[in-house]
Short mmCIF file of C-alpha atoms in Angstrom, two decimals:
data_model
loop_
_atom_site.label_atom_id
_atom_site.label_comp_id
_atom_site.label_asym_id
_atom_site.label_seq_id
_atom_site.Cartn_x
_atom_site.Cartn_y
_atom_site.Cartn_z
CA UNK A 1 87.82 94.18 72.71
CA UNK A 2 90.54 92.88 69.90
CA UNK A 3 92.78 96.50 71.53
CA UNK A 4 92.34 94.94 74.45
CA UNK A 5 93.48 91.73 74.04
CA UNK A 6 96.40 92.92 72.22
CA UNK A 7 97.59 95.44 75.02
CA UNK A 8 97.30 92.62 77.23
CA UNK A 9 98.93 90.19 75.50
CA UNK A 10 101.66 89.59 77.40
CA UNK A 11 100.18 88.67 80.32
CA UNK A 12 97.60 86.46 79.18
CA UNK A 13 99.20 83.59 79.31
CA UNK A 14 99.72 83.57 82.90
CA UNK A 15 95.93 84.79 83.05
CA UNK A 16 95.54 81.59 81.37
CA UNK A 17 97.35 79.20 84.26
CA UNK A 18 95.15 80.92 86.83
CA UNK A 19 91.80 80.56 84.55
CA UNK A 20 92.62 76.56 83.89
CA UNK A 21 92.63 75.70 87.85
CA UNK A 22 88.52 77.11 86.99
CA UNK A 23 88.32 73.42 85.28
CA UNK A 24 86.98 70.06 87.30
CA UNK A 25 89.56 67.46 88.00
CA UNK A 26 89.23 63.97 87.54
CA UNK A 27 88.05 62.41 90.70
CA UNK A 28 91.44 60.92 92.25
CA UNK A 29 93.34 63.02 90.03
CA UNK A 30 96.74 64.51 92.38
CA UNK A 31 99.89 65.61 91.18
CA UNK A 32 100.20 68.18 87.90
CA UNK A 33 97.48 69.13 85.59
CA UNK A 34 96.63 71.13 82.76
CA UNK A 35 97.60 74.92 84.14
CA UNK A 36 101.52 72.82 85.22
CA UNK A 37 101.49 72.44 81.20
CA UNK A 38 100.43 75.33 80.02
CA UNK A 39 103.09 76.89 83.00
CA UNK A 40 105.73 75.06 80.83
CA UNK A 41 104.22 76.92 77.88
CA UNK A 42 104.34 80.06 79.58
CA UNK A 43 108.05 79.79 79.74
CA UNK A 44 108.83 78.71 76.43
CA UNK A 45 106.63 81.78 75.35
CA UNK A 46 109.04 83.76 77.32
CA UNK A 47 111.84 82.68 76.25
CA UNK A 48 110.88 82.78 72.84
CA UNK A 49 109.35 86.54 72.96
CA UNK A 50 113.24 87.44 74.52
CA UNK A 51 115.39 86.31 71.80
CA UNK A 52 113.26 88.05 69.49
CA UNK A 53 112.60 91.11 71.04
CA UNK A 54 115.53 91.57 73.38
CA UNK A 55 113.72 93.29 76.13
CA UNK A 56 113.46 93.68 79.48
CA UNK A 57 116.42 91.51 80.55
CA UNK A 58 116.16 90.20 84.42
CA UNK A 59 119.13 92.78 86.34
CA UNK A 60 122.12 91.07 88.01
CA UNK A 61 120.02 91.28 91.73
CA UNK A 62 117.19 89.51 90.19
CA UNK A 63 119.01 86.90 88.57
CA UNK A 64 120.77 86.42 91.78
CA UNK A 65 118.30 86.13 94.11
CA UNK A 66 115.53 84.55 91.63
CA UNK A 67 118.39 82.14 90.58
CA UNK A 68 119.75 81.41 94.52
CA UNK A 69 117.47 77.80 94.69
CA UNK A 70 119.27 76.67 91.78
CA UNK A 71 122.58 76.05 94.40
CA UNK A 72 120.65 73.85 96.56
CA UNK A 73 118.52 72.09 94.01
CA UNK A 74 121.68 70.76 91.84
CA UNK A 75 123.14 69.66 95.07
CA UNK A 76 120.21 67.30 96.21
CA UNK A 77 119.57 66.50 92.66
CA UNK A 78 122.69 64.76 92.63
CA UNK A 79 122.16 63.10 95.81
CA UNK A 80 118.76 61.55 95.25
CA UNK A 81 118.58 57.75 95.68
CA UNK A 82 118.08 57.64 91.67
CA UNK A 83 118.55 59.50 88.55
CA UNK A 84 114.68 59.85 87.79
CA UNK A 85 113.65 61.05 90.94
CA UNK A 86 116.74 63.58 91.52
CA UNK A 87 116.03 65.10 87.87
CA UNK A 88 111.62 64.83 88.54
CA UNK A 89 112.68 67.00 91.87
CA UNK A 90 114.61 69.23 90.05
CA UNK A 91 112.08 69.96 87.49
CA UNK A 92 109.25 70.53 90.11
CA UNK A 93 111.33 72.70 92.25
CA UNK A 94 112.62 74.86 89.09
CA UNK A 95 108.98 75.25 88.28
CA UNK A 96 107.65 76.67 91.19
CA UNK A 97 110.27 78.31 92.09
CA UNK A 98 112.61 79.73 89.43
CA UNK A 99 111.13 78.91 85.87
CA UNK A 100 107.66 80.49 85.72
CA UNK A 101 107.72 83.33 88.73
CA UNK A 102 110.97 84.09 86.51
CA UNK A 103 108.22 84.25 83.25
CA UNK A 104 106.06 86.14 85.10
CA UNK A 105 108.40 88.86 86.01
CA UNK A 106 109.48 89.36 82.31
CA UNK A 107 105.93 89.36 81.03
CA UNK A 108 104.39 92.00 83.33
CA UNK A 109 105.31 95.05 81.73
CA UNK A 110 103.54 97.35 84.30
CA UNK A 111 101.29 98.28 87.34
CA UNK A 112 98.34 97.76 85.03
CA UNK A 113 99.44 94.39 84.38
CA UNK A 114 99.82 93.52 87.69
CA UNK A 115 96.52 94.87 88.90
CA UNK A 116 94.68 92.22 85.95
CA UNK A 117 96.87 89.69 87.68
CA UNK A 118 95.51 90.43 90.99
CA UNK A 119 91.53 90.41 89.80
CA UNK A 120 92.30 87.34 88.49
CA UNK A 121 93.31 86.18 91.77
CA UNK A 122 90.11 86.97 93.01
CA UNK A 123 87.89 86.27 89.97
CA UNK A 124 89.56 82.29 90.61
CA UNK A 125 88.83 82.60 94.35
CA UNK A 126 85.04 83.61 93.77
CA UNK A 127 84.81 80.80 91.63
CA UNK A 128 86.47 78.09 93.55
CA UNK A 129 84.19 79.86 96.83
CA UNK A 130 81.30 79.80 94.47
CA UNK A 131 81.58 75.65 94.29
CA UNK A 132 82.66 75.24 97.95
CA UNK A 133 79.53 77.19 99.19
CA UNK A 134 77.35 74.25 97.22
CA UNK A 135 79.04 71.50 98.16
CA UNK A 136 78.58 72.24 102.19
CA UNK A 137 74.96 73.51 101.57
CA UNK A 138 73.95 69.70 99.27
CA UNK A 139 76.46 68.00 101.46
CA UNK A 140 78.80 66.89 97.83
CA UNK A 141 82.21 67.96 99.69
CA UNK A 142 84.85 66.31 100.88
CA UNK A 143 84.13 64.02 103.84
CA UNK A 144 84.72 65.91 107.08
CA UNK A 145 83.58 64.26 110.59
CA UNK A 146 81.63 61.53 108.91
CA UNK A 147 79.86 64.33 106.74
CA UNK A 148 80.69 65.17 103.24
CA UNK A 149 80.22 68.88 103.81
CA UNK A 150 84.22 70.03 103.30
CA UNK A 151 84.62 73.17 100.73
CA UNK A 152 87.07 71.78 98.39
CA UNK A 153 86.12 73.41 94.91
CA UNK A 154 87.19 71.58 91.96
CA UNK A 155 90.22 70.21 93.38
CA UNK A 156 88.96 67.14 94.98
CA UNK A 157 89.45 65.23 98.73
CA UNK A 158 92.91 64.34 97.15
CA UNK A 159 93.68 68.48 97.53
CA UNK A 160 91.61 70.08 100.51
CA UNK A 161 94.20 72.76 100.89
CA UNK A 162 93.39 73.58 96.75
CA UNK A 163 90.32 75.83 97.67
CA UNK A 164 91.18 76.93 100.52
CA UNK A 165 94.72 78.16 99.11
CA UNK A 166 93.03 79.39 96.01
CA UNK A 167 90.07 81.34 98.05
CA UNK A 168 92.98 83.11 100.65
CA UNK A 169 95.24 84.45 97.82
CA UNK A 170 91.78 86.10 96.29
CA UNK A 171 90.90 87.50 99.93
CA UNK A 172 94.45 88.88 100.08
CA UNK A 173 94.43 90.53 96.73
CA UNK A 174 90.86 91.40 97.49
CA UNK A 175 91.84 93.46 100.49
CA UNK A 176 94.99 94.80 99.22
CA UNK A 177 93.04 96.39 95.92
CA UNK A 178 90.19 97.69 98.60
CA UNK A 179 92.92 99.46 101.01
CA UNK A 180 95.91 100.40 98.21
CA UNK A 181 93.51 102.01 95.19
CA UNK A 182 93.53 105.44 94.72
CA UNK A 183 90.86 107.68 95.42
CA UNK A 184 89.57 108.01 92.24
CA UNK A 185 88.80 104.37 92.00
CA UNK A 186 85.87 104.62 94.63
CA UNK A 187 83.91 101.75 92.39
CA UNK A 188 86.77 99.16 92.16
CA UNK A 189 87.52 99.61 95.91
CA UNK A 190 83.92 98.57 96.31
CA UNK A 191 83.70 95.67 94.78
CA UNK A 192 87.19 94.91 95.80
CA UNK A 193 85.82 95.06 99.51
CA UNK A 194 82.56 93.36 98.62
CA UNK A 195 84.98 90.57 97.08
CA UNK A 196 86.50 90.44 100.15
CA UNK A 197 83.58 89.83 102.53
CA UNK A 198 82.45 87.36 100.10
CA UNK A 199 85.76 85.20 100.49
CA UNK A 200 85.39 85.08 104.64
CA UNK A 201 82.43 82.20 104.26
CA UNK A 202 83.96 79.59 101.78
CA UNK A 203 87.58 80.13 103.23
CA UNK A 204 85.20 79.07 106.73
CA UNK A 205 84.18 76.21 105.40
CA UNK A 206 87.00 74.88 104.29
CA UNK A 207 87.59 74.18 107.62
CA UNK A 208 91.61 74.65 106.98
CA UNK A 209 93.42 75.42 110.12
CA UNK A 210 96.49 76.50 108.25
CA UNK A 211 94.88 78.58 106.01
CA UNK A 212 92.67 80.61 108.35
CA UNK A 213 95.91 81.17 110.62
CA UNK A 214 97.81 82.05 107.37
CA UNK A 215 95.16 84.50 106.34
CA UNK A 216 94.13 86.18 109.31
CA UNK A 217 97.84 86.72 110.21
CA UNK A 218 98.69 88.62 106.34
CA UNK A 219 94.84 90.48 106.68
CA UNK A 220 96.26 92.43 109.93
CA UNK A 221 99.51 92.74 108.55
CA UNK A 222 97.90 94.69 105.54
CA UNK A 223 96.15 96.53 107.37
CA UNK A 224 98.43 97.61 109.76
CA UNK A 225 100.91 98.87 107.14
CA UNK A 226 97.89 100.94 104.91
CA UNK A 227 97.12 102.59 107.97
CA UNK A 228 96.05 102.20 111.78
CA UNK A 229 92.91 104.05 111.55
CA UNK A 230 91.48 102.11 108.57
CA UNK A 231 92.58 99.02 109.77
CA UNK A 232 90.63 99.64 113.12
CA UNK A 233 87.76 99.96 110.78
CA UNK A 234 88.10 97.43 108.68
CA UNK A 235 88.22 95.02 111.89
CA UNK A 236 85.14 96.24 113.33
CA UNK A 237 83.61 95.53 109.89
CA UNK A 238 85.11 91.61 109.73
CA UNK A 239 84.07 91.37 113.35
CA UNK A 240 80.47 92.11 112.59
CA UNK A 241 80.81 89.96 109.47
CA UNK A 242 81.56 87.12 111.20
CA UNK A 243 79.50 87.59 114.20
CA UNK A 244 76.32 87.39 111.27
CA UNK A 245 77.60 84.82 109.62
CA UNK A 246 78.65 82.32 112.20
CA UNK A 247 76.03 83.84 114.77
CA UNK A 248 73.26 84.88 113.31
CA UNK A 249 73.07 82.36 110.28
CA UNK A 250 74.47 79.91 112.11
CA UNK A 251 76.96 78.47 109.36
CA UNK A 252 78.56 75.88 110.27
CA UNK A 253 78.97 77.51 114.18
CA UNK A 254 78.82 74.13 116.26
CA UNK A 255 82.05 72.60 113.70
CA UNK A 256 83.75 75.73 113.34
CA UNK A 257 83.79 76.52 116.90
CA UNK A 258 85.35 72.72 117.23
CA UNK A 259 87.66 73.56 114.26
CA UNK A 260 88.90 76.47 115.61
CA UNK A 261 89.43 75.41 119.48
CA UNK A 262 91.40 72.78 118.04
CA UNK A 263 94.14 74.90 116.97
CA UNK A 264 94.85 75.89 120.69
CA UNK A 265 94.19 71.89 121.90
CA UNK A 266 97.49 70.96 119.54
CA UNK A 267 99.32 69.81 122.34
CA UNK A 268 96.75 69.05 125.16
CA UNK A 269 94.53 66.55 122.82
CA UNK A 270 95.33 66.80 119.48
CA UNK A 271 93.88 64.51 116.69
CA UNK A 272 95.07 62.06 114.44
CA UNK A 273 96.13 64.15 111.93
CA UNK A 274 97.67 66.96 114.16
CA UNK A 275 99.85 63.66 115.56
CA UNK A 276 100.75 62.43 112.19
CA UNK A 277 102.09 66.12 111.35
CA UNK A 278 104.20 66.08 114.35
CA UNK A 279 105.44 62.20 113.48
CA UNK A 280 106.45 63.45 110.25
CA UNK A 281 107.86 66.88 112.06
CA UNK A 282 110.43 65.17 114.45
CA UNK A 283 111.02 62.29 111.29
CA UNK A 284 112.28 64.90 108.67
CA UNK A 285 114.45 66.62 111.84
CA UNK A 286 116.02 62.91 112.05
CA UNK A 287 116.73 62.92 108.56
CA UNK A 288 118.46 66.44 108.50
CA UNK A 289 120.75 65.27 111.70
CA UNK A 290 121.91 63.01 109.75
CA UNK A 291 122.75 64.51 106.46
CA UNK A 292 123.13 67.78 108.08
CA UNK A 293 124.45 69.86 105.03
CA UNK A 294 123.02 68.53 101.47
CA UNK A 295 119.91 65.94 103.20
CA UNK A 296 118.62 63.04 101.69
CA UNK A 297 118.43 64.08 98.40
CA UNK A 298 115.45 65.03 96.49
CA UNK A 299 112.25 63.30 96.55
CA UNK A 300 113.70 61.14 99.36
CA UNK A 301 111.71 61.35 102.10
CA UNK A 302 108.88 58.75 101.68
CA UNK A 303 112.20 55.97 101.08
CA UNK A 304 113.82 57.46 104.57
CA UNK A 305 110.19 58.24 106.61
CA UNK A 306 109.67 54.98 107.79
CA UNK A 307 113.18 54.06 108.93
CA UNK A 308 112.83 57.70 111.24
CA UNK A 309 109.06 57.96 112.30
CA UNK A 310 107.68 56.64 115.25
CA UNK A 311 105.09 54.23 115.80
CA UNK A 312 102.31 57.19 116.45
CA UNK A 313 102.43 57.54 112.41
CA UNK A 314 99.04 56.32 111.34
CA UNK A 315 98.96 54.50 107.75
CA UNK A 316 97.66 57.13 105.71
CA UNK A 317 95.05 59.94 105.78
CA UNK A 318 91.52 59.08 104.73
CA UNK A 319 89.87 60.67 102.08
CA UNK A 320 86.23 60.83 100.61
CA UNK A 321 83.61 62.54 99.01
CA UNK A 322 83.49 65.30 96.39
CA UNK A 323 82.88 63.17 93.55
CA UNK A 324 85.65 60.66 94.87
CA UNK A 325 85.46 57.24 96.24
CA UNK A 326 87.40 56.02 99.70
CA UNK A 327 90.87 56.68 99.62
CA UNK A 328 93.64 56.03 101.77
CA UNK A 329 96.23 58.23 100.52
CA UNK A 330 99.23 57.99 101.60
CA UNK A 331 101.68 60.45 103.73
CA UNK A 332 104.55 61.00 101.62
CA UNK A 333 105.92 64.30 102.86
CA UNK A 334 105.96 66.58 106.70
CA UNK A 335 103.60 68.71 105.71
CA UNK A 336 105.71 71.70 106.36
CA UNK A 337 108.09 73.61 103.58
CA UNK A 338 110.86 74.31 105.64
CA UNK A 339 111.44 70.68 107.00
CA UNK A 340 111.03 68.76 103.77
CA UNK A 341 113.53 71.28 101.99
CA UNK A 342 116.24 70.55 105.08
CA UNK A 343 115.12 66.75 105.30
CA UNK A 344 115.83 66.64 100.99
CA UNK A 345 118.41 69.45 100.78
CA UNK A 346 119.87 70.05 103.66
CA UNK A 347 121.21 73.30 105.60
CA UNK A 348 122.33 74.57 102.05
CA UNK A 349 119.21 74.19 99.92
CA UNK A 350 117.23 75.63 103.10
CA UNK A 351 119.66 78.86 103.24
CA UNK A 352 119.72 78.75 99.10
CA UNK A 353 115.51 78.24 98.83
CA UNK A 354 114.22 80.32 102.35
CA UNK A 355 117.35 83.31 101.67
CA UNK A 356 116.06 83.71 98.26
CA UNK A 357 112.05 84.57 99.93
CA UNK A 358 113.81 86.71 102.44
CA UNK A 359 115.16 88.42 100.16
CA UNK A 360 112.08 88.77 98.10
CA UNK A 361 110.24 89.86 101.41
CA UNK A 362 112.35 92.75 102.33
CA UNK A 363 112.49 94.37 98.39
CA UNK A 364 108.55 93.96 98.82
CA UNK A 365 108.50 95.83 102.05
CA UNK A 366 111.28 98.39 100.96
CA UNK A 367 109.37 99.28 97.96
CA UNK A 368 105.92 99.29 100.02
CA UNK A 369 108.07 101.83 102.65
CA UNK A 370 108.58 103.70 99.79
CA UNK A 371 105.23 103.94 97.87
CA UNK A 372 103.98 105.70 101.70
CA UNK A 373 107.17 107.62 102.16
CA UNK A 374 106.74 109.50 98.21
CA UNK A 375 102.65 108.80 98.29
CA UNK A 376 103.01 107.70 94.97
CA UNK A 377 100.32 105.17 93.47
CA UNK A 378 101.31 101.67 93.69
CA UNK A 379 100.27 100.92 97.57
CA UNK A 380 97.73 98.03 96.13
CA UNK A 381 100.64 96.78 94.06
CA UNK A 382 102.91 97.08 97.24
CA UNK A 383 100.51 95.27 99.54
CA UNK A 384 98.98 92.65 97.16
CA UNK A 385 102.51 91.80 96.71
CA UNK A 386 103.88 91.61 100.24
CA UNK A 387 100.50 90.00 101.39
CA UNK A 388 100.36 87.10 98.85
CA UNK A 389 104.43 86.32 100.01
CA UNK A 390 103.56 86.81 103.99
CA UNK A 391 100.54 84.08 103.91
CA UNK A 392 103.07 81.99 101.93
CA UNK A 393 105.91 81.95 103.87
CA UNK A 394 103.18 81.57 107.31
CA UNK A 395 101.40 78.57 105.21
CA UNK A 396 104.37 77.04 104.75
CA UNK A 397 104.71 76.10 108.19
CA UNK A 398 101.54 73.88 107.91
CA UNK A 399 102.18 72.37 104.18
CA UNK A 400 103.85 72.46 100.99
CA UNK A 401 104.05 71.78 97.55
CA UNK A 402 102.04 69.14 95.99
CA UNK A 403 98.62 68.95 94.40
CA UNK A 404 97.09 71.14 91.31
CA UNK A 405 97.18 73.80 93.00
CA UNK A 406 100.44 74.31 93.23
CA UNK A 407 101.22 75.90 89.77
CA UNK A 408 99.60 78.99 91.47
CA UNK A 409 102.03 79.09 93.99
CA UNK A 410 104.24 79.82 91.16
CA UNK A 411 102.77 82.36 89.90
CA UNK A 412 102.62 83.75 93.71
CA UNK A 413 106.27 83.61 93.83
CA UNK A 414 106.22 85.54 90.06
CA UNK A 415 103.92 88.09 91.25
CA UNK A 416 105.54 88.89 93.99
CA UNK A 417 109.09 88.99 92.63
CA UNK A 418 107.54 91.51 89.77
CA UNK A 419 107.10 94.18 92.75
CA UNK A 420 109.83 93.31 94.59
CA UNK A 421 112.71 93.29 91.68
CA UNK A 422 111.38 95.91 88.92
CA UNK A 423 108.32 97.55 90.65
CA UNK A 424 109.34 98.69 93.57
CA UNK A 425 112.91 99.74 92.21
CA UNK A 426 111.10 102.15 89.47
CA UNK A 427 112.67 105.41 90.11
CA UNK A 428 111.26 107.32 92.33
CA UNK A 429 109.76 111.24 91.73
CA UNK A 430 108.90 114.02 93.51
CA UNK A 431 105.11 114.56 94.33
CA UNK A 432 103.73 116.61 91.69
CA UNK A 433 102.60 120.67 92.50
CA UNK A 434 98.87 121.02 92.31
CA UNK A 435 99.17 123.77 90.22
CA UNK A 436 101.14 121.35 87.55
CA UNK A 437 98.07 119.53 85.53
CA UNK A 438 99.55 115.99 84.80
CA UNK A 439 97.95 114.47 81.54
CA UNK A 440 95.15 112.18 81.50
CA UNK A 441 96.91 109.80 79.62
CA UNK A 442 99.97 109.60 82.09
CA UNK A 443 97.93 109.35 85.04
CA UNK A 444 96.06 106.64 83.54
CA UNK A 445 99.45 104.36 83.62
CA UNK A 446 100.09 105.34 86.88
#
């Protein structure tokens, strides 16, 4: 066990962030929590293990593209409507999006790393399922429809995207270790798989729109680039899964079946909330036109919402339930990445923050073309990788940052950038002979 911990050492402190979003919130409790600190920590233990060791420098193309945000940031920053909020902005957005995926990329050494990063993903999703599952079967959720019966895990009504976030990155690791692991690994594929199924029923009733969309879009995706045939199979399989789950067990069929027409009834008869996404939609477009190139400056759009919504804004979204009194909490952002970055930070922080996840995007699918091309191991690396950025990239079209869980977005962005930047660029060799017997000990590290 202690040779263990030591040869994963490096990592576990990011094992730690994910395994502190295991631990209840305080009922009403929104914003950071104890995995943002220990994220902080996570960085200083970085920095710290770098000017003693001098190792493993970031390269020139990962300091440019993990450091491209930075452009955009320091120019809202400055244009915030106060000193506090441009410099709290700042901070947040260097988080997420520089500080720790930059951590995370200097503290996963190797594929083995990466892989405990990934069953972590899903050991936090089982979890967070684990709790959603309860509350809809004792009805201790968040309120949905007048019904506390909403998976939300431990994050609260504050954060009903929390679980469902938490739950899809698991499912997409989940898949990605089931379809990428070698054929030697028939046992970890297994469970991987089983892992997988598991996922589909709390991610249901969750009753996210955004997330189901976000994961059923990345799912094919993966499957499509391990393979056509398997992923033919593997959709008969989730078919059936889901036929015997919502059919034959009847979970939740009468509100899912609502849940999900919904999504197509957006514009015909949408609901409150779909309207108040749209309100907020066309209001952070209005801010853009008018501060085309640097926006409104961070944290700004609550102050400028008002002044550009119309009057089909509601005052708030209700919340209740899951160990949480009535709340009216308040809407104090679109709901949608891409417009609050060009509402806050105009055309140049959206170029600076979305080029810099393009860019990410294509190194993941480079190196993924690669793994098949040289058949290599690596393909779970490649597609846990690519799959966790797809789903965020789709997601954030229906939210953004904000919440507990958002610290894991982080290490998303980390994880991802690991393959992209120094994974995927490991030089590439020729396919050993058969008649050439590679060492146990080297094929172990592959």
């Amino acid at each position: 066990m202690n040779h263990r911990l030591r040869t994963f050492a490096p990592v576990l402190p990011v094992i730690a962030v994910i395994a502190l979003l295991c631990l209840p919130l305080a009922p009403g409790a929104g914003g950071a929590g104890p995995a943002d600190a220990v994220s902080g920590l996570v960085v200083l233990y970085c920095g710290i293990r770098l000017l003693r060791e001098r190792r493993r420098p970031l390269t020139p193309t990962a300091v440019a593209v993990m450091g491209l945000p930075v452009l955009g940031l320091s120019i809202a920053a400055m244009g915030a409507s106060s000193p506090g909020a441009g410099l709290g902005g700042l901070g947040r957005y260097l988080q997420i999006f520089v500080l720790v995926p930059a951590a995370v990329v200097l503290l996963v050494r190797d594929r083995r790393d990466f892989r405990v990063l990934a069953w972590s993903f899903v050991s936090l999703a089982l979890w967070q399922g684990a709790i959603g599952v309860k509350q809809y079967v004792t009805a201790t959720g968040a309120s949905y429809q007048g019904e506390d019966i909403r998976a939300v895990g431990t994050f609260g009504p504050t954060d009903v995207m929390g679980m469902a976030t938490v739950v899809s990155f698991g499912l997409i690791c989940a898949v990605a270790l089931a379809l990428g692991l070698g054929r030697n690994d028939v046992r970890q594929r297994a469970v991987a798989a089983g892992c997988a199924f598991a996922l589909l029923l709390p991610l249901a009733l969750s009753f996210s729109r955004g997330a189901w969309i976000a994961t059923a879009a990345t799912c094919a995706l993966q499957l499509a680039l391990a393979g056509l045939r398997r992923a033919l199979k593997v959709a008969a399989a989730v078919t059936a899964a889901g036929v015997v789950l919502v059919g034959g067990f009847g979970v939740g069929s009468a509100m899912l079946q609502e849940r999900i027409s919904s999504i197509t009834q957006v514009t015909d008869a949408p609901d409150q909330s779909v309207t108040d996404r749209y309100t907020m939609w066309a209001a952070a477009t209005a801010m853009w036109r008018e501060h085309p190139l640097t926006g409104v400056g961070l944290k700004g759009f609550p102050e400028h919402r008002d002044g550009n919504a119309s009057l089909a804004l509601s005052s708030g979204s209700d919340t209740d339930g899951a160990g949480a009194g009535y709340l009216k909490q308040p809407l104090l952002s679109p709901h949608n990445m891409y417009l609050l970055v060009l509402s806050e930070q105009g055309l140049i922080g959206l170029l600076a923050l979305a080029g810099s996840w393009l860019a990410l995007l294509v190194c993941a699918l480079r190196g993924l073309y690669r793994t098949h091309r040289t058949e290599l191991p690596g393909l779970d690396c490649a597609l846990v990788s690519a799959g966790l950025l797809i789903w965020q990239l789709i997601d954030f079209m229906y939210a953004d940052i904000g919440g507990p869980s958002t610290v894991l977005t982080a290490v998303v962005f980390g994880v991802a950038a690991w393959w992209s930047l120094v994974g995927a660029n490991a030089e590439v060799q020729l396919p050993v002979p058969a008649s050439v017997r590679v060492p146990k000990t080297e094929a172990a590290i592959q």
